[in-house]
Short mmCIF file of C-alpha atoms in Angstrom, two decimals:
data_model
loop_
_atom_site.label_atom_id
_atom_site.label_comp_id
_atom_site.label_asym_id
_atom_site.label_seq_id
_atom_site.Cartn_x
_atom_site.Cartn_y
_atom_site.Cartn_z
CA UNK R 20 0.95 -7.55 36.93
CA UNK R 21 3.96 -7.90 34.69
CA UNK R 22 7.30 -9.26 36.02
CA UNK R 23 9.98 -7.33 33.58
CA UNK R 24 10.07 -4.52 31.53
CA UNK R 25 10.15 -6.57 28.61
CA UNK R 26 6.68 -8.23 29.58
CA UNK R 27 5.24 -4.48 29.30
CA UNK R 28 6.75 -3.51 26.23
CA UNK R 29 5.59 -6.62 24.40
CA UNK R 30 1.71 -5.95 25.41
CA UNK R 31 2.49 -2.20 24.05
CA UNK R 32 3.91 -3.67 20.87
CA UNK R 33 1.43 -6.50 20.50
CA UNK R 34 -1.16 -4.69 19.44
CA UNK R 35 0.33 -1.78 17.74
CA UNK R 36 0.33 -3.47 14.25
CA UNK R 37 -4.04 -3.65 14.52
CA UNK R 38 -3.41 0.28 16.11
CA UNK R 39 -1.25 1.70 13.71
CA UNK R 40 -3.11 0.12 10.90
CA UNK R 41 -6.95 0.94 11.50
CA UNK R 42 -5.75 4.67 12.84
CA UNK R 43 -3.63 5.22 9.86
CA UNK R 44 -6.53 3.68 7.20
CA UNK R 45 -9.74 5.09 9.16
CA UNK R 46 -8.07 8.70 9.21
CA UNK R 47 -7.47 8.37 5.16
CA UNK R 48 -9.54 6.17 3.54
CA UNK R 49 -12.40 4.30 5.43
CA UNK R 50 -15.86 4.26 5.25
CA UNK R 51 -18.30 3.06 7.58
CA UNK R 52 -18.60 0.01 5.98
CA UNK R 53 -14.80 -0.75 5.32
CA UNK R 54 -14.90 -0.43 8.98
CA UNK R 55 -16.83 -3.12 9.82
CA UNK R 56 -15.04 -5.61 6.85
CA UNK R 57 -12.02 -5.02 9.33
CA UNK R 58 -13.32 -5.14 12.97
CA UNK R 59 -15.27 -8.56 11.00
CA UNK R 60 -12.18 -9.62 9.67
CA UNK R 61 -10.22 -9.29 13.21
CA UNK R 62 -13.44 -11.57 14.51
CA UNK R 63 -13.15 -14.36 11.76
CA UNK R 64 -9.22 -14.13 12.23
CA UNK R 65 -9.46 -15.30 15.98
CA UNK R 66 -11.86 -17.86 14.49
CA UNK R 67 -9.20 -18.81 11.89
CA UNK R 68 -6.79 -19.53 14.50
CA UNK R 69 -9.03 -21.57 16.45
CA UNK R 70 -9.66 -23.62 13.75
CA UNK R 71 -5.99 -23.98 12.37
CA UNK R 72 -5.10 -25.23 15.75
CA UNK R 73 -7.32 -28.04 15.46
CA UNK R 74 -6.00 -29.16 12.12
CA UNK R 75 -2.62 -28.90 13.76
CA UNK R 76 -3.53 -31.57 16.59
CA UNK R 77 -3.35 -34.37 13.91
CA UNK R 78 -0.79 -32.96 12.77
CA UNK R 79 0.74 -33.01 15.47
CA UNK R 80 0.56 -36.49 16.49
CA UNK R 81 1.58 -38.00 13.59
CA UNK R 82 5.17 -35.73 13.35
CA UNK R 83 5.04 -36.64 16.96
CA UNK R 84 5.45 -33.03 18.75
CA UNK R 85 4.54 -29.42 17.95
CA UNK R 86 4.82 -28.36 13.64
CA UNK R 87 6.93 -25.55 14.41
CA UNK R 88 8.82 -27.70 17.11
CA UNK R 89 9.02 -30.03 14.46
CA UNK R 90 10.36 -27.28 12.00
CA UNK R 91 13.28 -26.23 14.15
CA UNK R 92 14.23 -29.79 15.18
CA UNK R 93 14.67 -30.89 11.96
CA UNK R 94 18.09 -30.36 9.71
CA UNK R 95 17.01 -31.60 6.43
CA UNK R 96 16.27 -28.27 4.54
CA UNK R 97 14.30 -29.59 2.00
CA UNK R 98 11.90 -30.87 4.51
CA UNK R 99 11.44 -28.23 6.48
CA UNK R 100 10.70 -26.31 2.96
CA UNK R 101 7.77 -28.70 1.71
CA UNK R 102 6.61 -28.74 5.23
CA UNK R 103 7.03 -24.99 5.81
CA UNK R 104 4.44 -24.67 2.52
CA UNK R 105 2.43 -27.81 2.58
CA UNK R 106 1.18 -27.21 5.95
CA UNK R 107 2.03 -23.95 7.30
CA UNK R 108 1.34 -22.11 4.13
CA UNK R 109 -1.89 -23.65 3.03
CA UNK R 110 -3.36 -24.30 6.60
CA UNK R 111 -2.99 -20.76 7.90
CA UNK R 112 -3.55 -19.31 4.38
CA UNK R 113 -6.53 -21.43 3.80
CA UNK R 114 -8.24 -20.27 6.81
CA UNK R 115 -7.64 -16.52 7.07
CA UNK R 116 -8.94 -16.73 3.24
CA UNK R 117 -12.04 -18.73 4.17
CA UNK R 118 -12.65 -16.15 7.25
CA UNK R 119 -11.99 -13.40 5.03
CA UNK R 120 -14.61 -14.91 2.32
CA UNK R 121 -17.16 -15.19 5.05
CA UNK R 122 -16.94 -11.90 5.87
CA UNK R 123 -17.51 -10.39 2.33
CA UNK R 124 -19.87 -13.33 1.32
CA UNK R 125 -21.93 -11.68 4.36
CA UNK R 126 -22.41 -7.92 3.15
CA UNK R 127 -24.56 -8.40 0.01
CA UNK R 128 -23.83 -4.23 -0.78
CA UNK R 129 -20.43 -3.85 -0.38
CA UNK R 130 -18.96 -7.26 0.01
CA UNK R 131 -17.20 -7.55 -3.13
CA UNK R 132 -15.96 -4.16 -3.32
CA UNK R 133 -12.42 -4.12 -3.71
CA UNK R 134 -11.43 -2.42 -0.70
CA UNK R 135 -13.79 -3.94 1.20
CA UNK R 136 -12.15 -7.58 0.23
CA UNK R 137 -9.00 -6.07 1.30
CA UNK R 138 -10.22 -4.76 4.97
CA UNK R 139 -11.55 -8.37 4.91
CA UNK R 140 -8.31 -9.80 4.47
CA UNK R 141 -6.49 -7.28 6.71
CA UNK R 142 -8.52 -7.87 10.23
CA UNK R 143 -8.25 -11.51 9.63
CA UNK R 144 -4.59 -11.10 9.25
CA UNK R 145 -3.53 -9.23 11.90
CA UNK R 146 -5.96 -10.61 14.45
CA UNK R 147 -4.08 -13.62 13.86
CA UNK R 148 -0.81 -12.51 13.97
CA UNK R 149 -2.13 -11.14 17.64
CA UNK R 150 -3.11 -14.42 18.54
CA UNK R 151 -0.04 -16.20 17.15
CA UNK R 152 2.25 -13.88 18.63
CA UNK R 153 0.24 -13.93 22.25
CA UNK R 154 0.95 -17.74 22.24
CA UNK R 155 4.33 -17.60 21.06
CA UNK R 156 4.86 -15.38 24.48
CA UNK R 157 3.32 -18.00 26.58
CA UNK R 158 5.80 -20.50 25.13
CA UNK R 159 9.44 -18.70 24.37
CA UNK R 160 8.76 -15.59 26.44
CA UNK R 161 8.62 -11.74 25.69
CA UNK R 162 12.23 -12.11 25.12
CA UNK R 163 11.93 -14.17 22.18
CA UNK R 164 8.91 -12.78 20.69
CA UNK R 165 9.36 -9.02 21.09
CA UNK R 166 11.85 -8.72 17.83
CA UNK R 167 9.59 -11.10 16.12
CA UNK R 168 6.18 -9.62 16.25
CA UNK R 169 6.78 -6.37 13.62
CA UNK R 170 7.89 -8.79 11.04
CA UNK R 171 4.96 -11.56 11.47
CA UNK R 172 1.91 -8.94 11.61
CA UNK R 173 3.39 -7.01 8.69
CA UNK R 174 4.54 -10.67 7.08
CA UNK R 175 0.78 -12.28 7.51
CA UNK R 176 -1.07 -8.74 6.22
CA UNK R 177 1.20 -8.74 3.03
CA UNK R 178 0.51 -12.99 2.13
CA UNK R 179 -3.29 -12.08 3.07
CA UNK R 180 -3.10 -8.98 1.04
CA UNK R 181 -1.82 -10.87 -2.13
CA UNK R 182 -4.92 -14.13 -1.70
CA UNK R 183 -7.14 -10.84 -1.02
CA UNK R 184 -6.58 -8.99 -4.40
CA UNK R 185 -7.17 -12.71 -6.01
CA UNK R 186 -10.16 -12.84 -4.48
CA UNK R 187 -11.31 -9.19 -5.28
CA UNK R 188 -10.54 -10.24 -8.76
CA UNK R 189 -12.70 -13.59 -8.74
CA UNK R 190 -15.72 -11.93 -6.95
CA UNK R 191 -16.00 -9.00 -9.49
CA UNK R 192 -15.77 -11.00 -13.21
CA UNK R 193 -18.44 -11.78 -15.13
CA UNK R 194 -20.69 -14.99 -14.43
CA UNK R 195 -17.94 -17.23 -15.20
CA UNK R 196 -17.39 -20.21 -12.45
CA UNK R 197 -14.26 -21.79 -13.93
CA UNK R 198 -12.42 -18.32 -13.71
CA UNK R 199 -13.44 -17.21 -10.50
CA UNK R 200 -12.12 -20.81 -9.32
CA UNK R 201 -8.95 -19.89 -11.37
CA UNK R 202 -8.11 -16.49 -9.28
CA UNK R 203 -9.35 -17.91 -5.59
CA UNK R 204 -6.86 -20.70 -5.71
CA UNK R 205 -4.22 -18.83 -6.88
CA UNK R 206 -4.06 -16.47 -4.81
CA UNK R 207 -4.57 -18.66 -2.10
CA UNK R 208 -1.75 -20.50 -3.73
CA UNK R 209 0.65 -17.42 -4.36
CA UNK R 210 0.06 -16.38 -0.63
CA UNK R 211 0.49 -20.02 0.77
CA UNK R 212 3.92 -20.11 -1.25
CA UNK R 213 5.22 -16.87 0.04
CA UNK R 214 3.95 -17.47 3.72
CA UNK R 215 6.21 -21.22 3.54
CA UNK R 216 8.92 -19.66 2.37
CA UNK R 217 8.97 -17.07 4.20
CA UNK R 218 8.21 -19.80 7.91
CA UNK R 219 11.18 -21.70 5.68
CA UNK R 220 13.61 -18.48 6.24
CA UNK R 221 13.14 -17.80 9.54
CA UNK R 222 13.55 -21.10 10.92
CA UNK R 223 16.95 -21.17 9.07
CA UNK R 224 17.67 -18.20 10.70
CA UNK R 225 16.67 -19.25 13.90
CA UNK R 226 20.38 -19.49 15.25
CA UNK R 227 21.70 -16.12 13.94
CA UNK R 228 21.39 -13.08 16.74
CA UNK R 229 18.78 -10.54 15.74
CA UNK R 230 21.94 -8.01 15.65
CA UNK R 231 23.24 -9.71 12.63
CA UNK R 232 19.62 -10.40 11.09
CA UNK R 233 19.26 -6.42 11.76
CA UNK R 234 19.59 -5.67 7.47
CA UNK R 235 17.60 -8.44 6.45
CA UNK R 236 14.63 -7.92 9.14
CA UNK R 237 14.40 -4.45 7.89
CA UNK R 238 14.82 -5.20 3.83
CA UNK R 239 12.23 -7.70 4.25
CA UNK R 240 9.78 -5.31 6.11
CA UNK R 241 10.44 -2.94 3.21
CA UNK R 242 9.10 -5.61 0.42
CA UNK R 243 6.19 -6.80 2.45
CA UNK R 244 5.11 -3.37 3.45
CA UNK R 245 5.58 -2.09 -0.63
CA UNK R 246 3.61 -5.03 -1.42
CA UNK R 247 0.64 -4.26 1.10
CA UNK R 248 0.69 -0.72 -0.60
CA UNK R 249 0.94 -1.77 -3.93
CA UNK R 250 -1.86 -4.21 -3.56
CA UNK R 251 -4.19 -1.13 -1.78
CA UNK R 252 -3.58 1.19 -4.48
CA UNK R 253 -4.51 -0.75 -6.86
CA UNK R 254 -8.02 -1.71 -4.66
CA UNK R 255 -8.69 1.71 -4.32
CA UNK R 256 -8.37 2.51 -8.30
CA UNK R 257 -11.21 -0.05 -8.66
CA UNK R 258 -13.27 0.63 -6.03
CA UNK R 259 -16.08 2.72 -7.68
CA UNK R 260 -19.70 3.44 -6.65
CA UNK R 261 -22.44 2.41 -8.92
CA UNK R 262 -23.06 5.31 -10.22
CA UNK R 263 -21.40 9.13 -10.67
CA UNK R 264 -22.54 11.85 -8.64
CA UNK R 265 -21.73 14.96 -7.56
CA UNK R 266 -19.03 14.84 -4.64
CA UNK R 267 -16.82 16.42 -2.05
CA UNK R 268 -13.86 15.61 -0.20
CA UNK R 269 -13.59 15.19 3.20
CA UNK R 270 -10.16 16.60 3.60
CA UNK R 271 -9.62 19.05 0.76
CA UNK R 272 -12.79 19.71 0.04
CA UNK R 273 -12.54 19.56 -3.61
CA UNK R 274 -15.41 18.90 -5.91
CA UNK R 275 -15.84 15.91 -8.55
CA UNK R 276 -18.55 14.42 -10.12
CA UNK R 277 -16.59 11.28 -11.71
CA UNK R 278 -17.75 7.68 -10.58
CA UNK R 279 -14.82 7.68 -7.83
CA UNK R 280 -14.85 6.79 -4.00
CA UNK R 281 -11.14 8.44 -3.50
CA UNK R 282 -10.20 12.28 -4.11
CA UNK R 283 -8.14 12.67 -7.22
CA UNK R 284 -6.01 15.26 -5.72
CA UNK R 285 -5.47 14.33 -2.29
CA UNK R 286 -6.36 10.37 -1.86
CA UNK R 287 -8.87 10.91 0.98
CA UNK R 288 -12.54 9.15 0.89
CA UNK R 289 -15.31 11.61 -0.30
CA UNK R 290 -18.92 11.60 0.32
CA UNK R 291 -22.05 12.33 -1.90
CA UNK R 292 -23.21 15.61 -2.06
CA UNK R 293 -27.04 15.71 -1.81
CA UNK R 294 -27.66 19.39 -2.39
CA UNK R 295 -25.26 21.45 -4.40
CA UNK R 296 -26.36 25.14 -3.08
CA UNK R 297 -25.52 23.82 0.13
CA UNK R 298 -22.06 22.27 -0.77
CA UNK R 299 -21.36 25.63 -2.18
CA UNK R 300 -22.45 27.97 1.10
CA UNK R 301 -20.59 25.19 3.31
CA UNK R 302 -17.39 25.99 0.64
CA UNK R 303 -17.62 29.44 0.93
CA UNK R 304 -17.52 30.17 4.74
CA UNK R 305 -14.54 27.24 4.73
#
């Protein structure tokens, strides 16, 4: 049973980011298999988090306390900035990357499809967002977390969405080892960057009221969620089947027969025709 009103609101809002997201991309775009790269991803992302906890034990110890405790206790800026990136950022980047990799690495078909490298990314993300918000409760309360948990799932799909597009780029060049290296780390570097700075800015923030953070939250929810769009436009221009055919789409029901897996007039997925008398009687009494 919950105790406050606040308590119920946060379990609706805790899991509205995974809602919103696979209702909004399964109505539009998905496929069966960019399906399962997400409900995968959300899998690997709870594994992710398990695992980034138990780096954080050592960790831990040595600062002597909790890294975020440690974060917020500490006044030096410039410490909480290399710390914010050198462990934050590559610890919970690193491992929603690696779960993410896992996932794709697993689908020998589709795995290195663009989009499906992005789904990848995106379960992982916001699974762990859910996680990392869910403990956050335990600790400061629904209180504290309920203006906080739009901005870190949206935060955590944009930094996974930048390593993912990295990674879609590595897995589809050309036998070439040394560049595929290249584009994993830096995305994984980009997206660790970003993710520290951004941990940097809201534990300097932490004493402002979330009145007077009210512009910023929202500017800052505006560039992360242009930069998740950005980033699945561009997956979806690249993400072609193996070979043209002729093809109808799902929503508007026009017909192409270019090597495409999105409808050029209305965005929605389309499907392979297998008989084109039939596509045309089916067109007809539409």
């Amino acid at each position: 049973m919950f105790s406050t009103f606040d308590d119920i609101v946060f379990s609706i809002i805790l899991v509205s980011p995974i809602a919103f997201f696979y209702t909004l991309a399964k109505k539009h775009w998905l496929d069966n298999n960019l399906s399962k790269a997400f409900w995968n991803g959300i899998i690997f992302g709870v594994l992710a988090v398990f695992f980034v906890k138990l780096i954080y034990i050592p960790i831990g110890i040595y600062l002597g306390g909790q890294i975020h405790d440690f974060l917020y206790s500490t006044r030096e800026w410039y410490i909480i900035l290399i710390a914010s990136i050198g462990i934050v950022g590559f610890v919970e980047e690193g491992f929603k990357a690696l779960g993410a990799h896992i996932v794709c690495c697993f689908n020998r078909t589709d795995g290195f499809r663009p989009t499906f490298v992005f789904m990848s990314f995106a379960g992982c993300a916001l699974s762990f967002s859910f996680l990392e918000n869910l403990q956050y409760y335990y600790i400061y309360g629904a209180s504290i977390v309920l203006p906080r948990i739009i901005v870190n799932s949206v935060a955590h799909l944009a930094f996974a969405s930048i390593c993912g597009y990295y990674s879609s780029i590595a897995f589809n060049l050309p036998k070439s080892p040394g560049k595929t290296a290249i584009f994993l780390n830096l995305g994984l570097l980009i997206s660790s960057i970003l993710h520290g700075i951004f941990d940097f800015l809201i534990t300097r923030c932490n004493g402002f009221s979330i009145i007077s953070l009210s512009g910023l939250i929202i500017s800052l929810i505006s560039v992360l969620i242009f930069i998740i769009y950005e980033i699945w436009i561009e997956a979806l221009k690249h993400d072609l089947p193996p070979e043209g055919t002729l093809l109808i789409c799902s929503s508007c029901r026009a017909l192409t027969v270019e090597r495409i897996r999105f409808c050029p007039f209305c965005g929605n997925r389309i499907k392979k025709v297998d008989s084109f008398p039939t596509i045309i009687r089916e067109t007809k009494t539409n």
